Coordinates of C-alpha atoms in Angstrom, one line a residue:
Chain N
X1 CA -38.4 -25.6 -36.7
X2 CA -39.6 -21.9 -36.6
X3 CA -36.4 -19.7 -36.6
X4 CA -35.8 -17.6 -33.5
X5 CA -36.1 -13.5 -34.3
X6 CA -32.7 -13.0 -34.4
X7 CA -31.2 -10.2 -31.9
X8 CA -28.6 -7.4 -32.7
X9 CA -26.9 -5.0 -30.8
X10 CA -26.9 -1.5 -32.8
X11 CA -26.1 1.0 -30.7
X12 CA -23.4 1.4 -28.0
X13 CA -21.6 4.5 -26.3
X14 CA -19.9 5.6 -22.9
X15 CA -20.9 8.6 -21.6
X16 CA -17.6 11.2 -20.6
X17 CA -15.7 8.8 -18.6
X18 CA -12.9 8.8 -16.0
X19 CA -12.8 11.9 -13.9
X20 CA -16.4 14.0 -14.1
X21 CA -16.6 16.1 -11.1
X22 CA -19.8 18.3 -12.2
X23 CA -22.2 15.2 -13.4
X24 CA -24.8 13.4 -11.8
X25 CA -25.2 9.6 -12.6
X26 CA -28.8 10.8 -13.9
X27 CA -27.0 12.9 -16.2
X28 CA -24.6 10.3 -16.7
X29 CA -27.6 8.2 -18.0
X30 CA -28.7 10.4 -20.2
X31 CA -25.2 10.9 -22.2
X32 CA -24.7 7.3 -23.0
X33 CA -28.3 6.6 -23.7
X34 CA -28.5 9.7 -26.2
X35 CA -24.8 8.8 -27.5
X36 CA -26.1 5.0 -28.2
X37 CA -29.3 6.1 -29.9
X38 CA -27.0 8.0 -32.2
X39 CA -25.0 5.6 -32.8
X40 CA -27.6 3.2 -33.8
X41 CA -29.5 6.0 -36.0
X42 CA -32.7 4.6 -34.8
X43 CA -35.4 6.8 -33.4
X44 CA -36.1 7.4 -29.7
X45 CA -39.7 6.5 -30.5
X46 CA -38.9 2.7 -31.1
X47 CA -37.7 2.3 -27.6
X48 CA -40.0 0.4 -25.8
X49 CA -37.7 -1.7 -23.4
X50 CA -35.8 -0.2 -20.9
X51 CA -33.0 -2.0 -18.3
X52 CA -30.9 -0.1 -15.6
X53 CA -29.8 -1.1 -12.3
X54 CA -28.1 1.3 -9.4
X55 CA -29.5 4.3 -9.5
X56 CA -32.9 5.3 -7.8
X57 CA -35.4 3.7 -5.0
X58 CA -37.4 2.0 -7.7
X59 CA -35.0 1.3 -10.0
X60 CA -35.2 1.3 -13.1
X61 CA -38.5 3.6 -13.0
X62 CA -36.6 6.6 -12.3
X63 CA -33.6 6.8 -14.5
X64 CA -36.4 5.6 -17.4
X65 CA -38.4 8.9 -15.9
X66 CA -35.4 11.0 -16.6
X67 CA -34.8 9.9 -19.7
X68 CA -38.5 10.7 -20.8
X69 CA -39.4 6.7 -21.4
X70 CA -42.7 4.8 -21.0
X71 CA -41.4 1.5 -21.6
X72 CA -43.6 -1.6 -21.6
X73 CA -41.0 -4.3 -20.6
X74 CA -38.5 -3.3 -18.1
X75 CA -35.7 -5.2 -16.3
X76 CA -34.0 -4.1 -12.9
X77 CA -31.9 -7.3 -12.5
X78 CA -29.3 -6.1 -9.9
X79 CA -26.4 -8.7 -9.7
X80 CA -23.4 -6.4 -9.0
X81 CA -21.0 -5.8 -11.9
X82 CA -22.6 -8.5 -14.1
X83 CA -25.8 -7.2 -14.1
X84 CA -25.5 -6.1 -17.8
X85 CA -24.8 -9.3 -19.1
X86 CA -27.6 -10.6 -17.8
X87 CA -29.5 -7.9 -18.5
X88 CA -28.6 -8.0 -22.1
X89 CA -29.9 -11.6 -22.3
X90 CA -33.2 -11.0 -20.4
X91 CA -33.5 -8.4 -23.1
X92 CA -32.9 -10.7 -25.9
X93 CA -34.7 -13.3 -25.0
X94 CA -38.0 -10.5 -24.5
X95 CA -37.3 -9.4 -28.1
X96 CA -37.4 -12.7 -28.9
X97 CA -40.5 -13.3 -27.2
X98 CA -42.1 -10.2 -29.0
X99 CA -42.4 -8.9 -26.0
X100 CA -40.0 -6.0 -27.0
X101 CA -38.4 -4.6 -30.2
X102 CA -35.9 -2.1 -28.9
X103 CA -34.8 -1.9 -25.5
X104 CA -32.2 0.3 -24.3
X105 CA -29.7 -0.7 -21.3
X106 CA -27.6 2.1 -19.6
X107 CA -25.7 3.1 -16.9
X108 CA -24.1 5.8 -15.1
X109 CA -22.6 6.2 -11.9
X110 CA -20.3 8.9 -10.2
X111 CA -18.7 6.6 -7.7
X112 CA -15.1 8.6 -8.1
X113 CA -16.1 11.8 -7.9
X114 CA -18.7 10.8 -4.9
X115 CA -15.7 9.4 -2.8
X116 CA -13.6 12.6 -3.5
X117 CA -16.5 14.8 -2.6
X118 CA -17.2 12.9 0.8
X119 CA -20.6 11.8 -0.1
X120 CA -19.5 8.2 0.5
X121 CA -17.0 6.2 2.1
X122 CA -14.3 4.6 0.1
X123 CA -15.2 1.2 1.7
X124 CA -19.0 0.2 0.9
X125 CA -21.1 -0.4 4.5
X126 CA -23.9 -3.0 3.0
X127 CA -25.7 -3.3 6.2
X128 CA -25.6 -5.3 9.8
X129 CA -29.0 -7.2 9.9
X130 CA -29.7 -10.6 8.5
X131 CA -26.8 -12.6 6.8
X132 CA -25.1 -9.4 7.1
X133 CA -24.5 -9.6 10.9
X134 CA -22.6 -12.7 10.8
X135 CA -19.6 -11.2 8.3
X136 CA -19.7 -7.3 10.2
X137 CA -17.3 -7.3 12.8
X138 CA -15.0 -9.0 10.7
X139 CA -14.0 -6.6 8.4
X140 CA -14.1 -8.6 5.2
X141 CA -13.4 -5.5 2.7
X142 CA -14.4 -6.3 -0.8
X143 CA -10.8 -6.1 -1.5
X144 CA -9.7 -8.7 0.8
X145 CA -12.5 -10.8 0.0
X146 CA -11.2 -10.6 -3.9
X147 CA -7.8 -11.5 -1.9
X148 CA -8.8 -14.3 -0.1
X149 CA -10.0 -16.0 -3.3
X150 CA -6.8 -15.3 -4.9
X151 CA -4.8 -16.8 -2.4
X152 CA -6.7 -19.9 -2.0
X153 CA -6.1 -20.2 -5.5
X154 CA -2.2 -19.6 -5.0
X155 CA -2.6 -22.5 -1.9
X156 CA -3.8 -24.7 -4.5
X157 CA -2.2 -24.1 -8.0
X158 CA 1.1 -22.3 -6.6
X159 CA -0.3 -19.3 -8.7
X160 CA 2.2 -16.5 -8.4
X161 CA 2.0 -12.8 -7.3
X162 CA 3.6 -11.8 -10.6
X163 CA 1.6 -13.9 -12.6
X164 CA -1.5 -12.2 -11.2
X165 CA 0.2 -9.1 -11.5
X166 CA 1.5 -9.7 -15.1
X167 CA -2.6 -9.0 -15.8
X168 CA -2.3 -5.2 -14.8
X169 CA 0.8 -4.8 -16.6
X170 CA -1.3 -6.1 -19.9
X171 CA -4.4 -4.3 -19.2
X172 CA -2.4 -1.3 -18.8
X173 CA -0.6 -2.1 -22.0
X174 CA -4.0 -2.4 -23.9
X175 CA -5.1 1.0 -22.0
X176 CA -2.2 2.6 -23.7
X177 CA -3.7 2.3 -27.1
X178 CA -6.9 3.2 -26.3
X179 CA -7.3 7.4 -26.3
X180 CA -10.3 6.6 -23.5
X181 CA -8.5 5.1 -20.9
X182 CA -8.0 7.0 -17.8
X183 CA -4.6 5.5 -17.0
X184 CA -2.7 4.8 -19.9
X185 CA 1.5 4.8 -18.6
X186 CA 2.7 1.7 -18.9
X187 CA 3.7 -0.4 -15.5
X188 CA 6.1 -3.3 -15.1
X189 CA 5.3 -6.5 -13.1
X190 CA 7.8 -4.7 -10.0
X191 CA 6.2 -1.7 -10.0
X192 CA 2.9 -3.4 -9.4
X193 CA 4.6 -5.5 -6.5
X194 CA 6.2 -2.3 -5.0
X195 CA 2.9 -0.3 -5.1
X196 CA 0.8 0.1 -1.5
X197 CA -0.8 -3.2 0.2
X198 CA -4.1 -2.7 0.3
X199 CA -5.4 -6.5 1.4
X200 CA -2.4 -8.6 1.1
X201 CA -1.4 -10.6 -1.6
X202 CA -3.5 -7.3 -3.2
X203 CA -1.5 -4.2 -3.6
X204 CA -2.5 -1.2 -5.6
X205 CA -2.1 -2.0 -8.7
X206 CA -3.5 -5.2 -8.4
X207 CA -7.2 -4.0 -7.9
X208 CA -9.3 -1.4 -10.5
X209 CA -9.4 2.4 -10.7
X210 CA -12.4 3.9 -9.3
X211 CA -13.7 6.2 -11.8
X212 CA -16.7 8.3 -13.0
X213 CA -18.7 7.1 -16.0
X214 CA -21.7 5.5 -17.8
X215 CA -22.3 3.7 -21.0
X216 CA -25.3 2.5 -22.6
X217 CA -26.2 -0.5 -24.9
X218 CA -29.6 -1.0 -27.6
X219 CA -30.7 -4.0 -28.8
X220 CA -33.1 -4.3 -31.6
X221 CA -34.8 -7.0 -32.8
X222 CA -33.5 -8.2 -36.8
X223 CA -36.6 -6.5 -38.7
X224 CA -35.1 -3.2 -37.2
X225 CA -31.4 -3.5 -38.1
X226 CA -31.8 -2.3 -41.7
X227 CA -32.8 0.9 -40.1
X228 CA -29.7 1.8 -38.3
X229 CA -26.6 3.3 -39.6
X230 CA -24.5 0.7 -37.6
X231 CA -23.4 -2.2 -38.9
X232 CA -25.5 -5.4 -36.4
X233 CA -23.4 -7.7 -33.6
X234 CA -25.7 -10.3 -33.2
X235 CA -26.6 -12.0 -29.4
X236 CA -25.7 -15.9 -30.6
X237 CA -25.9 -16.9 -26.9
X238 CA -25.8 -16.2 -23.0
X239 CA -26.1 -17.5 -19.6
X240 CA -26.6 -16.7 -16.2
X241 CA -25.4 -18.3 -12.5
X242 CA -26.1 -16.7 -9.0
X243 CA -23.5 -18.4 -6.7
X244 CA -23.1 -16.9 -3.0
X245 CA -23.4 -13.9 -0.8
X246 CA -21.6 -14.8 2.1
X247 CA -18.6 -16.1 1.6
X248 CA -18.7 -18.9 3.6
X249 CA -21.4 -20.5 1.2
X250 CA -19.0 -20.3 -1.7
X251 CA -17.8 -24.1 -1.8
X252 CA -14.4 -23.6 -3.9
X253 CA -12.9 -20.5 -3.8
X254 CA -10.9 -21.3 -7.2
X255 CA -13.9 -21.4 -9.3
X256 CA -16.1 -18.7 -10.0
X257 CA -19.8 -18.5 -11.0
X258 CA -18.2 -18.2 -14.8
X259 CA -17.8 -21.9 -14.9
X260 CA -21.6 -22.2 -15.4
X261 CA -22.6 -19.3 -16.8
X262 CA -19.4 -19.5 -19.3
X263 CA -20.7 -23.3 -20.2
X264 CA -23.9 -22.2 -21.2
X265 CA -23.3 -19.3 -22.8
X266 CA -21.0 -21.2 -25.4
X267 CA -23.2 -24.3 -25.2
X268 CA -26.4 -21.9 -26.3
X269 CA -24.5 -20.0 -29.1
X270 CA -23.3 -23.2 -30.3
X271 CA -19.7 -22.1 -30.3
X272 CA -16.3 -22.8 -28.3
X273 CA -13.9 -20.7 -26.5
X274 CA -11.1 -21.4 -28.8
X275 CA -13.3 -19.9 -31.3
X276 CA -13.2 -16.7 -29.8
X277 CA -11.3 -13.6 -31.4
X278 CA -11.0 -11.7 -27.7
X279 CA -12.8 -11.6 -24.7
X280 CA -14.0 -9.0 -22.6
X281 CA -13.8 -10.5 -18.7
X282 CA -14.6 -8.4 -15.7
X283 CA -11.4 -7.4 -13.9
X284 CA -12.1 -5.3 -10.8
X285 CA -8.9 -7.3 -9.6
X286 CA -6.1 -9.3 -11.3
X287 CA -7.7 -13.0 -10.1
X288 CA -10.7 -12.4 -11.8
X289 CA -9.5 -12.3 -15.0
X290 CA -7.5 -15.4 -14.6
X291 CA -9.7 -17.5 -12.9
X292 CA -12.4 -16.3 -15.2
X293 CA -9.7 -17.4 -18.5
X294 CA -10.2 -20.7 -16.7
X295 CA -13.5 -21.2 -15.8
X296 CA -14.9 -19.7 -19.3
X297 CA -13.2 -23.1 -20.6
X298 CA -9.8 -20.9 -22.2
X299 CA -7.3 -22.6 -20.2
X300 CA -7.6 -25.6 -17.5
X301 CA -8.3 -25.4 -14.2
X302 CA -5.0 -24.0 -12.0
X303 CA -3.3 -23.1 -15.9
X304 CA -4.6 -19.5 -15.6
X305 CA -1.1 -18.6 -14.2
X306 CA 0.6 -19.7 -17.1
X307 CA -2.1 -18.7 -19.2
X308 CA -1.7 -14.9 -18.7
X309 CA 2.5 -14.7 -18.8
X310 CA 4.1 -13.5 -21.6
X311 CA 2.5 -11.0 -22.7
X312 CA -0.6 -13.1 -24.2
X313 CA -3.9 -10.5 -23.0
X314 CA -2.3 -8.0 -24.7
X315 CA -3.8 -6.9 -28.0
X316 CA -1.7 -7.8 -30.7
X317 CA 0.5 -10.6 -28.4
X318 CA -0.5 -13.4 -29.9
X319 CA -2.8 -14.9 -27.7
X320 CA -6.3 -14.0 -26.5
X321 CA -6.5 -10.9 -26.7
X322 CA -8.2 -10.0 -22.9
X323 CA -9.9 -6.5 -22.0
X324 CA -8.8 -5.1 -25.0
X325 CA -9.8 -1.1 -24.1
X326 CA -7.8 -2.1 -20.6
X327 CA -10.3 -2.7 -18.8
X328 CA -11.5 -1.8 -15.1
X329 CA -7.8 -2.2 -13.9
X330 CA -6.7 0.8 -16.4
X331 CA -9.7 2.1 -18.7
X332 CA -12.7 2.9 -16.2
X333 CA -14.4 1.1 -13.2
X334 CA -17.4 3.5 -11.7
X335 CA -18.3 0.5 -9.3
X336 CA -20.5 -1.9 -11.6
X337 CA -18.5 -2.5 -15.0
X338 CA -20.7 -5.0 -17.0
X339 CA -22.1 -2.6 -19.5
X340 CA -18.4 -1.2 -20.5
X341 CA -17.6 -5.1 -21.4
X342 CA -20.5 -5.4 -24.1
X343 CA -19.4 -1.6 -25.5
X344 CA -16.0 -3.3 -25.8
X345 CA -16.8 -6.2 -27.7
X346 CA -18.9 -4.3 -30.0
X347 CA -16.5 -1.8 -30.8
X348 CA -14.1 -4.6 -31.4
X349 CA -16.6 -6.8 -33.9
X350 CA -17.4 -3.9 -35.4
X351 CA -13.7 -3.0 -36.4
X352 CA -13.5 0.5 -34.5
X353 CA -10.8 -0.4 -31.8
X354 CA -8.7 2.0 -33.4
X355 CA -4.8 1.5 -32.3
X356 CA -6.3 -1.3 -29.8
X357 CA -8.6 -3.0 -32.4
X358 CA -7.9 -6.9 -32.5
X359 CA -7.2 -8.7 -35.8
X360 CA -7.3 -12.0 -36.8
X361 CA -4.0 -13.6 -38.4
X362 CA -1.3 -11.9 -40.5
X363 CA -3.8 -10.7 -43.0
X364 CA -5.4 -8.3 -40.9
X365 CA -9.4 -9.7 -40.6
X366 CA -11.7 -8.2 -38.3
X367 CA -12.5 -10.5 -35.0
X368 CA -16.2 -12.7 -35.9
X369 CA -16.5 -13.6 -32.7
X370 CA -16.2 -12.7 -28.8
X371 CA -17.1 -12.9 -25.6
X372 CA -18.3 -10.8 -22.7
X373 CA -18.0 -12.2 -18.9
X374 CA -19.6 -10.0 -16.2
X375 CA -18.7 -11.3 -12.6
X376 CA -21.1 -9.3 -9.8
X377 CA -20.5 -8.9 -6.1
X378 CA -17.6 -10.9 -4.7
X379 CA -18.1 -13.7 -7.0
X380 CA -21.9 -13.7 -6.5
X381 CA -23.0 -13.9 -10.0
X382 CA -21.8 -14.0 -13.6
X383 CA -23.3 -13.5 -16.5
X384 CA -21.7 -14.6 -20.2
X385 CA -22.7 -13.2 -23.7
X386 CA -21.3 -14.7 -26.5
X387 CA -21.6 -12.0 -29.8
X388 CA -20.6 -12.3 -33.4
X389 CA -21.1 -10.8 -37.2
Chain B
X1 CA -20.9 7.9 8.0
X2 CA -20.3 8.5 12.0
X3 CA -20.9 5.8 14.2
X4 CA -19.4 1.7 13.6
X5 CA -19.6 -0.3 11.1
X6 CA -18.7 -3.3 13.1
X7 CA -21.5 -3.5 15.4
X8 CA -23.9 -7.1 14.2
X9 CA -27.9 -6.0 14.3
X10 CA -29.3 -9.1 15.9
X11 CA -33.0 -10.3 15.2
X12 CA -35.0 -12.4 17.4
X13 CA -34.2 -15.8 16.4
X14 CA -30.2 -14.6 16.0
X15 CA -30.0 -13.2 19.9
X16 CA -29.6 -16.8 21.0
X17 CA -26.2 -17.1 19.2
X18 CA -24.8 -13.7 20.3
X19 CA -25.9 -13.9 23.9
X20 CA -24.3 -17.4 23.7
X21 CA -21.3 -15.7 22.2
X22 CA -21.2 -13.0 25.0
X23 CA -20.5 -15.9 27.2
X24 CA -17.8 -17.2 25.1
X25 CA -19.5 -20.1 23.7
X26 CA -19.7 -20.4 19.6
X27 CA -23.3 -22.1 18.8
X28 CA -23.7 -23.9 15.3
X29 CA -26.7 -25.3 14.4
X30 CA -27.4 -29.2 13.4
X31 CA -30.7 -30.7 11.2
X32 CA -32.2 -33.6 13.1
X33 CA -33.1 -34.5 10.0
X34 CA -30.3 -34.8 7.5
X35 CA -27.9 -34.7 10.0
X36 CA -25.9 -31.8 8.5
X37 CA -24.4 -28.3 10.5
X38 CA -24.8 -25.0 8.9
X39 CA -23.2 -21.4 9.9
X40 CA -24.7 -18.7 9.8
X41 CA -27.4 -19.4 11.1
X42 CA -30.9 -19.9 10.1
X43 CA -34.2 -20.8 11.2
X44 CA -34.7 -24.0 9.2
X45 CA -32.2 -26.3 7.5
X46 CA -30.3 -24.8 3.5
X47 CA -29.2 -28.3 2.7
X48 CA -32.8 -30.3 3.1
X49 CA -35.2 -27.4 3.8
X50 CA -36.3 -29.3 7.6
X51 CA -37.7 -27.1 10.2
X52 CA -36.3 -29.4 12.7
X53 CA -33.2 -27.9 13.5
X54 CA -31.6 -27.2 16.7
X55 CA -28.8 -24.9 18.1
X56 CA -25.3 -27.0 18.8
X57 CA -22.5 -25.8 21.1
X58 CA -19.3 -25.7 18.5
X59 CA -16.1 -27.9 19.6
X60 CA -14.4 -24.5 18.4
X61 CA -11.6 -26.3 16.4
X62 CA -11.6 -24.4 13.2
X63 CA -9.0 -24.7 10.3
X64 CA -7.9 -22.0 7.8
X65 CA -9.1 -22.3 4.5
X66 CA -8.0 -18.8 3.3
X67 CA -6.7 -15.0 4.6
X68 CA -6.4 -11.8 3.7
X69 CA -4.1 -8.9 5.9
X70 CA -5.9 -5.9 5.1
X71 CA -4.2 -2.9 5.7
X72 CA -7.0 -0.4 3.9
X73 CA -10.5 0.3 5.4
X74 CA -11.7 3.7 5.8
X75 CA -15.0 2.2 7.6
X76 CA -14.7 3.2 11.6
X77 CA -13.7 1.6 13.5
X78 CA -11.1 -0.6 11.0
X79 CA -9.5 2.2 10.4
X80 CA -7.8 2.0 13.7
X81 CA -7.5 -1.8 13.1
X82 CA -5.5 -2.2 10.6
X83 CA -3.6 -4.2 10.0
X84 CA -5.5 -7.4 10.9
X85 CA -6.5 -10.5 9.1
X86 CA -9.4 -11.4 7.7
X87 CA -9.7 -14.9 7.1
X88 CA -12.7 -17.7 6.1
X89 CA -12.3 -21.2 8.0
X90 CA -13.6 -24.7 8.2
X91 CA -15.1 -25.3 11.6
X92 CA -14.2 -29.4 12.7
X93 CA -18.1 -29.9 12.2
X94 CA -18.5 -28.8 8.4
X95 CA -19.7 -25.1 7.7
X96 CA -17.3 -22.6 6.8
X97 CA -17.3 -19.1 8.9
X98 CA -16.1 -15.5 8.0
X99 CA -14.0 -14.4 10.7
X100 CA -11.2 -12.8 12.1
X101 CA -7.9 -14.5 12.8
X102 CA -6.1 -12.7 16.2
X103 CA -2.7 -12.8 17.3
X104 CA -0.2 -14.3 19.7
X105 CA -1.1 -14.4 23.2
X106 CA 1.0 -11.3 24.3
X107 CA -0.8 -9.4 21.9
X108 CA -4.7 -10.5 21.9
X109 CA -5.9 -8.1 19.2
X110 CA -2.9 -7.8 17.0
X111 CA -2.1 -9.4 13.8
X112 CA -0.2 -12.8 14.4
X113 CA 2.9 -13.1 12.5
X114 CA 2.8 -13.4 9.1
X115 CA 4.7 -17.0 9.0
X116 CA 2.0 -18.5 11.1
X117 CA -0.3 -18.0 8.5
X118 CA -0.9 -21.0 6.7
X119 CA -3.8 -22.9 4.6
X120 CA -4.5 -25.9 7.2
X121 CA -3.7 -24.0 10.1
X122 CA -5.3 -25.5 13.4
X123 CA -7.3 -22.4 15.1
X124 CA -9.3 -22.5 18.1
X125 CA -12.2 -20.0 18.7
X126 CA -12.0 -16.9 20.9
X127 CA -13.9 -14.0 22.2
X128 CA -13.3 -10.2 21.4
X129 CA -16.1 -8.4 23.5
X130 CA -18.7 -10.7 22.6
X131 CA -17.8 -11.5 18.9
X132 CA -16.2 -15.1 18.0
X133 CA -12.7 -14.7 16.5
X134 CA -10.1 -17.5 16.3
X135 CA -6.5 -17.6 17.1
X136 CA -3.7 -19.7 16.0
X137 CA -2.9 -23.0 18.2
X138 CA 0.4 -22.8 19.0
X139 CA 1.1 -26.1 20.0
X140 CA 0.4 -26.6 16.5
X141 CA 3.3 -24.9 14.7
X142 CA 6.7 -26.4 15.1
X143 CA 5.7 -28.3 18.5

């Protein structure tokens, strides 16, 4: 058998995060992409793949426009949060193919600062034609569609409030050792409870901080990793699932598009979950990340509850270490998060977590190997990457 | 960002569920040939792909599969909504809906009481100016 050109990620950044009031998500772009290719020491001139999603009419020709890019192989996949992930395995797999050799994914998005400035609404309008006009008048907010899921999965695994909210309290722990996070004060279990109801079992606390940011992510193909000044995380495996839009076509609300994308991810990299040093799962609210600890194979199905007590996200708690920067609940959440998951678990494998960076048994080891989980939309889509040294 | 963000946008093929709905009749539609309902609707069948698919007055028996009281929505008009509850059910003849769960009979567009809410909960359909909503049977809870 031929062996497959082996794919590394060399270069990841986020651009100024958190609360950017003067920045445009073009500009956004730029920062990340220029703080990745400096990260990677590689030159711009090897770039010849270029993914981005969000931003512009034709997406991605005018964000690779700003950034002075003629790529030839391009990837616009637009998923919703996990767009990255998959975006990061179309990308491998085209580097793979040859058709590629560099290819640069970035993001950048000013969501916060556009909300505060009046430019958009707080809730997003998607529309009122086609599928659309069938879920309008209804008033099904992202946030209580994200609720409805979690209470189904209360109904049916008596799941509790505090166990959903015991995940903010431990991303919030793991934001407090990470310098980047934009809210890093720790909370308790009541305060979460006590906080505003937004869509009920959901109060604050329970859903993610909307923030300003961008980050960017390069892949290079193996011949080109002796070239960069970073040390390589390697792509051993992915996969992809599209589930639903409305969501009266979603069949089980207690398992999300994870389950198959999760499976095949570790299936393809030829690993298991329990292998896994950390994993970086998307948490715009509490339920994803523990119905995405299940479905990614961590725990059984309805065990996420018990899963997540006692303090076993945190970094350093003895568990699995989850969302170890604190993810979109405490770190940064600028309205798509994938790409922030794969800087994450980079950063980890490559041992510059800092106070936050995950270690493997009492004698101090840097994680091998770990996982990122996008989830898109309201459960839509999910993509996996599994990534090791 | 003026205007509402409730209003549905119907298309030509749609217009026969909403004026059917402005009479206070809920229309699913049935394959002839795999026998199965869907909702929303569509022109053909999603489970076997048959063009031979016909619109089907709903027995408007619904239960709840899930809910969520949502007190935050800065969209108008929801704004002035809130609270209410917006909730996905099982209709008796298969397909799941998105819709709106509204309150006791004294109090047509308020949010029923929170105790009433339950997974299984019997609902029968309703009209709010036109738009299918369901409301709690009460002969259901507690006789």
């Amino acid at each position: 058998m031929v062996a497959r050109r082996k794919v590394a990620v060399v270069g990841v950044a986020l651009s100024d995060c958190g609360r950017v009031d003067d920045a445009t998500p073009y500009a956004l772009h730029a920062q990340a992409a220029r703080r990745a290719l400096a990260d990677a020491g590689l030159d711009r001139s090897l770039v010849d793949g270029f993914a981005s999603a969000g931003l512009g009419t034709l997406a991605p020709v005018e964000v690779a426009e700003y950034l002075g890019l003629r790529p030839t192989w391009v990837d616009s996949t637009s998923v919703g949060g996990s767009t990255w992930e998959v975006m990061a395995a179309h990308a491998a797999d085209a580097i793979t193919a040859g058709h590629a050799r560099v290819v640069l994914l970035a993001y950048g998005s000013t969501a916060r600062a556009d909300v505060r400035a009046g430019r958009r609404t707080g809730t997003l309008s998607f529309g009122t034609r086609g599928p659309l006009q069938f879920e309008v008048p209804y008033g099904h907010t992202l946030i209580a569609k994200y609720a409805m899921a979690a209470r189904r999965h209360m109904i049916e695994y008596g799941t509790t409030i505090e166990q959903l909210a015991e995940v903010a309290v431990q991303a919030r722990a793991n934001a407090a050792l990470n310098p980047e996070a934009m809210f890093r004060t720790p909370v308790t279990v009541d305060e979460v409870l006590a906080g505003p109801m937004i869509a009920d079992p959901f109060t604050k606390l329970h859903c993610c901080v909307r923030s300003d940011g961008g980050a960017a992510v390069l892949l290079a193909a193996e011949e080109y990793v002796r070239d960069c000044r970073t040390s390589p995380v390697w792509v051993l495996g992915s996969g992809e699932h599209v589930s639903h839009a409305a969501m009266s076509e979603w069949a089980d609300f207690t398992v999300s598009p994870a389950a198959v994308s999760g499976r095949l991810a570790f299936e393809r990299a030829g690993v298991r979950p329990d292998e896994m040093d950390f994993a970086e799962i998307y948490d715009a609210f509490t339920y994803m990340t523990l119905v995405t600890l299940e479905d990614l194979g961590f725990c059984g199905k309805g065990e996420g509850g018990a899963f997540v007590e006692k303090g076993r996200l945190r970094v350093g708690g003895g568990g699995l270490p989850v969302n170890t920067d604190g993810g979109g609940l405490s770190a940064q959440h600028p309205g798509m998060r994938g790409l922030f998951l794969l800087v994450e678990a980079v950063r980890q494998l490559r041992g510059e977590g800092g106070e936050r960076q995950v270690r493997r048994g009492a004698d101090g080891a840097l994680p091998r190997l770990g996982v990122a989980s996008g989830t898109g939309g309201w459960f839509c889509s999910s993509g996996t990457v599994v990534l090791g040294v | 960002m003026a205007g509402r963000f409730d209003l549905p946008e119907p298309d030509a093929f749609t217009r026969t569920y909403w004026d059917a709905a402005a009479e206070g009749r809920l229309l699913i539609r049935r394959c002839r040939a795999c026998g199965r309902a869907h909702h929303y609707p569509r022109e053909f069948c999603p489970h076997c792909w048959s063009e031979d698919v016909a619109w089907e007055p709903a027995s408007g028996r619904a239960t709840l599969y899930t809910w969520s009281v949502v007190h935050r929505n800065d969209l108008p008009p929801f704004a002035e909504r809130t609270p209410y509850v917006a909730a996905v059910v099982d209709l008796a003849e298969g397909p799941r809906m998105m819709t709106e769960v509204v309150g006791a009979a004294e109090s047509p567009a308020g949010e029923p009481p929170a105790g009433e809410l339950s997974a299984g909960a019997e609902l029968e359909v309703a009209f709010r100016e036109g738009i299918p909503v369901f409301r709690i049977v009460r002969s259901a809870i507690g006789g």
